[in-house]
Coordinates of C-alpha atoms and ligand atoms in Angstrom, one line a residue:
M30 CA -57.5 169.7 110.5
D31 CA -61.0 168.9 109.2
T32 CA -61.9 169.3 105.5
P33 CA -63.8 172.6 105.1
V34 CA -67.4 172.2 104.2
F35 CA -66.8 174.9 101.8
A36 CA -63.7 176.3 100.2
G37 CA -63.5 178.6 97.3
D38 CA -62.3 181.7 95.5
L39 CA -65.1 183.3 93.7
T40 CA -65.7 186.1 91.2
K41 CA -69.1 187.0 89.7
I42 CA -69.6 189.6 87.0
Y43 CA -73.1 190.4 85.9
S44 CA -73.5 191.7 82.4
E45 CA -76.5 193.7 81.7
G46 CA -76.2 194.9 78.1
K47 CA -73.0 197.1 78.1
V48 CA -72.9 197.5 81.8
E49 CA -70.8 195.0 83.8
V50 CA -71.1 194.7 87.5
K51 CA -68.4 193.0 89.5
A52 CA -70.7 191.8 92.3
V53 CA -68.2 189.4 93.9
S54 CA -64.5 190.0 93.3
S55 CA -62.0 187.3 94.1
V56 CA -63.5 186.4 97.5
G57 CA -61.4 183.6 99.0
L58 CA -63.3 181.8 101.8
E59 CA -63.4 178.7 103.9
L60 CA -66.3 177.5 106.0
H61 CA -66.1 174.8 108.6
E62 CA -68.5 172.4 110.4
G63 CA -70.0 173.8 113.6
E64 CA -69.2 177.5 112.9
M65 CA -71.7 180.3 112.6
V66 CA -70.3 183.0 110.3
G67 CA -71.9 186.4 109.7
L68 CA -71.7 188.3 106.4
F69 CA -72.2 192.1 106.9
G70 CA -72.1 194.8 104.4
P71 CA -74.1 197.6 102.9
S72 CA -76.9 197.1 100.3
G73 CA -75.4 196.1 97.0
S74 CA -72.1 194.9 98.4
G75 CA -72.6 191.4 97.0
K76 CA -73.9 189.4 100.0
T77 CA -76.8 187.7 98.2
T78 CA -74.6 187.0 95.2
L79 CA -72.0 185.4 97.4
L80 CA -74.6 183.2 99.1
S81 CA -76.0 182.2 95.7
L82 CA -72.6 181.2 94.5
I83 CA -71.8 179.1 97.5
G84 CA -75.3 177.5 97.2
C85 CA -74.7 176.7 93.6
I86 CA -77.7 178.7 92.5
L87 CA -75.4 181.0 90.5
R88 CA -72.2 179.9 88.7
P89 CA -69.1 182.0 89.2
T90 CA -67.6 183.9 86.3
S91 CA -64.3 182.6 87.5
G92 CA -62.6 181.0 90.4
F93 CA -63.3 177.7 92.1
L94 CA -65.7 176.2 94.6
K95 CA -65.4 173.0 96.7
L96 CA -67.9 171.4 98.9
Y97 CA -66.3 168.9 101.3
G98 CA -63.4 168.9 98.9
I99 CA -65.5 168.1 95.9
E100 CA -64.7 170.6 93.1
T101 CA -68.0 171.6 91.6
N102 CA -66.9 173.8 88.7
S103 CA -66.1 170.9 86.5
L104 CA -69.6 169.4 87.1
G105 CA -72.3 170.1 84.5
E106 CA -75.5 172.0 85.2
A107 CA -77.4 168.7 85.5
A108 CA -75.4 167.8 88.6
L109 CA -76.1 171.0 90.5
P110 CA -79.6 170.2 91.9
G111 CA -78.2 167.0 93.3
I112 CA -75.3 168.9 94.9
R113 CA -77.6 171.5 96.3
K114 CA -79.9 168.8 97.8
K115 CA -77.0 167.0 99.4
F116 CA -75.1 170.0 100.9
I117 CA -77.2 173.1 101.1
S118 CA -80.3 174.5 102.6
F119 CA -81.5 178.1 102.4
I120 CA -83.4 180.3 104.8
F121 CA -84.6 183.6 103.2
Q122 CA -86.1 186.8 104.5
G123 CA -89.3 185.9 102.6
F124 CA -89.7 182.6 104.5
N125 CA -90.1 180.6 101.3
L126 CA -92.8 178.3 102.7
F127 CA -95.4 176.7 100.5
P128 CA -98.5 178.8 101.3
A129 CA -101.1 176.0 100.8
L130 CA -99.3 173.6 103.1
T131 CA -99.4 173.6 106.9
A132 CA -96.3 174.0 109.0
L133 CA -96.2 170.2 109.4
E134 CA -96.7 169.5 105.7
N135 CA -94.0 172.0 104.8
V136 CA -91.5 170.1 106.9
M137 CA -92.8 166.7 105.8
L138 CA -92.4 167.7 102.2
V139 CA -88.6 168.1 102.7
L140 CA -88.4 164.7 104.4
K141 CA -90.3 163.1 101.5
L142 CA -88.0 164.9 98.9
K143 CA -85.1 163.4 100.7
G144 CA -86.7 160.0 100.5
V145 CA -87.4 159.6 104.2
E146 CA -90.6 157.6 104.3
D147 CA -90.4 155.9 107.7
N148 CA -92.1 158.0 110.4
A149 CA -91.9 161.1 108.3
E150 CA -94.8 162.7 110.2
Q151 CA -93.4 161.8 113.6
K152 CA -89.9 163.2 112.6
A153 CA -91.4 166.4 111.3
K154 CA -93.4 166.8 114.5
E155 CA -90.2 166.4 116.6
M156 CA -88.5 169.0 114.4
L157 CA -91.3 171.6 114.8
D158 CA -91.4 170.8 118.5
S159 CA -87.6 171.5 118.8
V160 CA -88.2 175.0 117.4
G161 CA -91.0 175.7 119.8
L162 CA -93.9 175.2 117.4
A163 CA -95.6 172.1 118.8
D164 CA -98.9 174.0 119.0
R165 CA -98.7 175.5 115.5
M166 CA -98.2 172.4 113.4
H167 CA -101.5 172.5 111.6
F168 CA -101.4 176.2 110.9
L169 CA -101.0 177.5 107.4
P170 CA -98.1 180.0 106.8
R171 CA -100.6 182.9 106.5
D172 CA -101.8 182.3 110.1
L173 CA -98.2 182.3 111.5
S174 CA -96.3 185.3 112.7
G175 CA -93.0 186.3 110.9
G176 CA -90.9 184.7 113.7
E177 CA -93.0 181.5 113.6
K178 CA -92.7 181.2 109.8
Q179 CA -88.9 181.7 110.1
R180 CA -88.8 178.9 112.7
V181 CA -90.8 176.6 110.3
A182 CA -88.0 177.4 107.8
I183 CA -85.4 176.4 110.3
A184 CA -87.3 173.1 111.0
R185 CA -87.2 172.5 107.3
S186 CA -83.4 172.9 107.3
L187 CA -83.3 170.4 110.2
A188 CA -85.3 168.0 108.0
A189 CA -83.0 168.6 105.1
D190 CA -80.1 167.8 107.4
S191 CA -77.6 169.5 105.0
P192 CA -74.2 170.4 106.4
I193 CA -74.4 174.0 105.2
I194 CA -77.3 176.4 106.0
L195 CA -77.2 179.6 104.0
A196 CA -79.4 182.4 105.5
D197 CA -80.1 185.6 103.7
E198 CA -81.4 188.3 106.0
P199 CA -83.1 185.7 108.2
T200 CA -84.1 188.4 110.8
G201 CA -85.0 191.0 108.2
N202 CA -88.7 191.0 108.8
L203 CA -88.6 190.3 112.5
D204 CA -88.7 192.4 115.6
Q205 CA -85.8 192.2 118.0
G206 CA -87.1 189.4 120.3
N207 CA -88.1 187.1 117.4
G208 CA -84.9 188.0 115.5
R209 CA -82.9 186.9 118.5
K210 CA -84.8 183.7 118.9
V211 CA -84.2 182.7 115.3
M212 CA -80.5 183.5 115.5
E213 CA -80.2 181.4 118.7
L214 CA -81.9 178.5 117.0
L215 CA -79.4 178.7 114.2
K216 CA -76.6 178.9 116.7
Q217 CA -77.9 175.8 118.3
L218 CA -77.7 174.0 115.0
A219 CA -74.1 175.0 114.7
T220 CA -73.1 173.9 118.2
E221 CA -75.2 170.8 118.7
R222 CA -75.5 169.5 115.2
K223 CA -72.2 170.8 113.8
K224 CA -74.0 172.6 110.9
C225 CA -72.2 175.4 109.2
I226 CA -74.3 178.5 109.3
F227 CA -73.5 181.4 106.9
A228 CA -75.8 184.3 107.4
A229 CA -75.9 187.6 105.5
T230 CA -77.5 190.3 107.5
H231 CA -77.7 194.1 108.1
D232 CA -78.8 193.5 111.6
N233 CA -76.2 194.8 114.0
R234 CA -78.3 193.7 117.0
V235 CA -77.3 190.0 116.3
E236 CA -73.6 190.6 115.8
G237 CA -72.6 189.1 119.1
I238 CA -73.9 185.6 118.2
F239 CA -71.4 184.9 115.4
D240 CA -68.1 183.0 115.8
R241 CA -66.7 185.0 113.0
I242 CA -67.8 188.0 110.9
L243 CA -66.9 189.0 107.4
Y244 CA -67.4 192.5 106.3
M245 CA -68.1 193.0 102.6
E246 CA -67.9 196.1 100.5
D247 CA -67.9 196.5 96.7
G248 CA -67.8 192.7 96.2
M249 CA -64.8 192.2 98.4
I250 CA -64.2 191.0 102.0
I251 CA -62.6 194.1 103.5
R252 CA -62.3 193.0 107.1
E253 CA -62.8 189.9 109.3
K254 CA -63.5 189.5 113.0
G255 CA -63.0 186.3 115.0
G256 CA -61.5 183.3 113.3
H257 CA -61.3 179.6 113.0
A258 CA -58.7 178.1 115.4
Ligands
ATP321 N1 -79.2 189.6 88.4 C1 -78.4 190.6 88.4 N2 -78.1 191.3 87.3 C2 -77.3 192.4 87.3 N3 -76.8 192.9 88.4 C3 -77.1 192.3 89.6 C4 -78.0 191.2 89.6 N4 -78.1 190.8 90.9 C5 -77.4 191.7 91.6 N5 -76.8 192.6 90.8 C6 -75.9 193.7 91.2 O1 -74.8 193.2 91.9 C7 -74.5 193.9 93.1 C8 -74.6 193.1 94.3 O2 -75.9 192.7 94.6 P1 -76.3 191.8 95.8 O3 -77.8 191.5 95.6 O4 -75.5 190.6 95.8 O5 -76.1 192.7 97.0 P2 -76.5 192.6 98.6 O6 -75.3 192.9 99.4 O7 -77.2 191.3 98.8 O8 -77.5 193.8 98.8 P3 -78.8 193.9 99.8 O9 -78.2 194.1 101.2 O10 -79.5 195.1 99.3 O11 -79.6 192.6 99.7 C9 -75.4 195.1 93.1 O12 -74.7 196.2 92.5 C10 -76.6 194.7 92.2 O13 -77.1 195.8 91.5
MG322 MG1 -79.1 190.8 99.5

């Protein structure tokens, strides 16, 4: 049995003055290489909070979190950016591209941050080519469609080459055709490159593409469909 890329049991309570919100409540979860897992649930059910915990953007109120068997709870804040860089990349609904950089520069930036100096431009071009954007490399984000921007974000995940890709509503701003294309590219990363894709979505149209689906309500996983063999 392979070591899960992620294993944890997570609780997150937000405190706003006197009000406490239990956004994620004892969610036990394992994620494996090569699987594409969907996280469905109504607004406010805790999906973004759970992704942020797995991605070490938020710290859990209690519980534990292991990435490739490494327990991260005991690590100090200073270690978290390094952990994130090594294990995690994010794809958001809002595309999170640098507006002043072209598609190519956005991808190259990630390679440079990873310390890839050799042939960074060539590698970035190949990544954009693989998501079907060979003819859009020198466009700024503002001149790309929503689907194209999301594909640049996927090319950046390719550049980051992290084992876990966390996607929060990746098709949220896209029409059906572009939404499907984006999900198929993510699926390809899971099957061909053994990435673990964990995607929160409201989008029932893409349900069929997941290997496994978790349904979340009131901070808890209430149901699961599919499963890891
Ligand atoms: N920073 C915060 N401080 C206090 N409460 C928060 C904070 N972020 C989220 N919450 C609360 O935690 C709960 C879960 O929010 P979360 O954003 O994780 O839900 P979600 O499932 O991603 O919703 P959506 O589908 O609308 O994106 C909500 O009740 C929300 O109001
Ligand atoms: Mg959300």
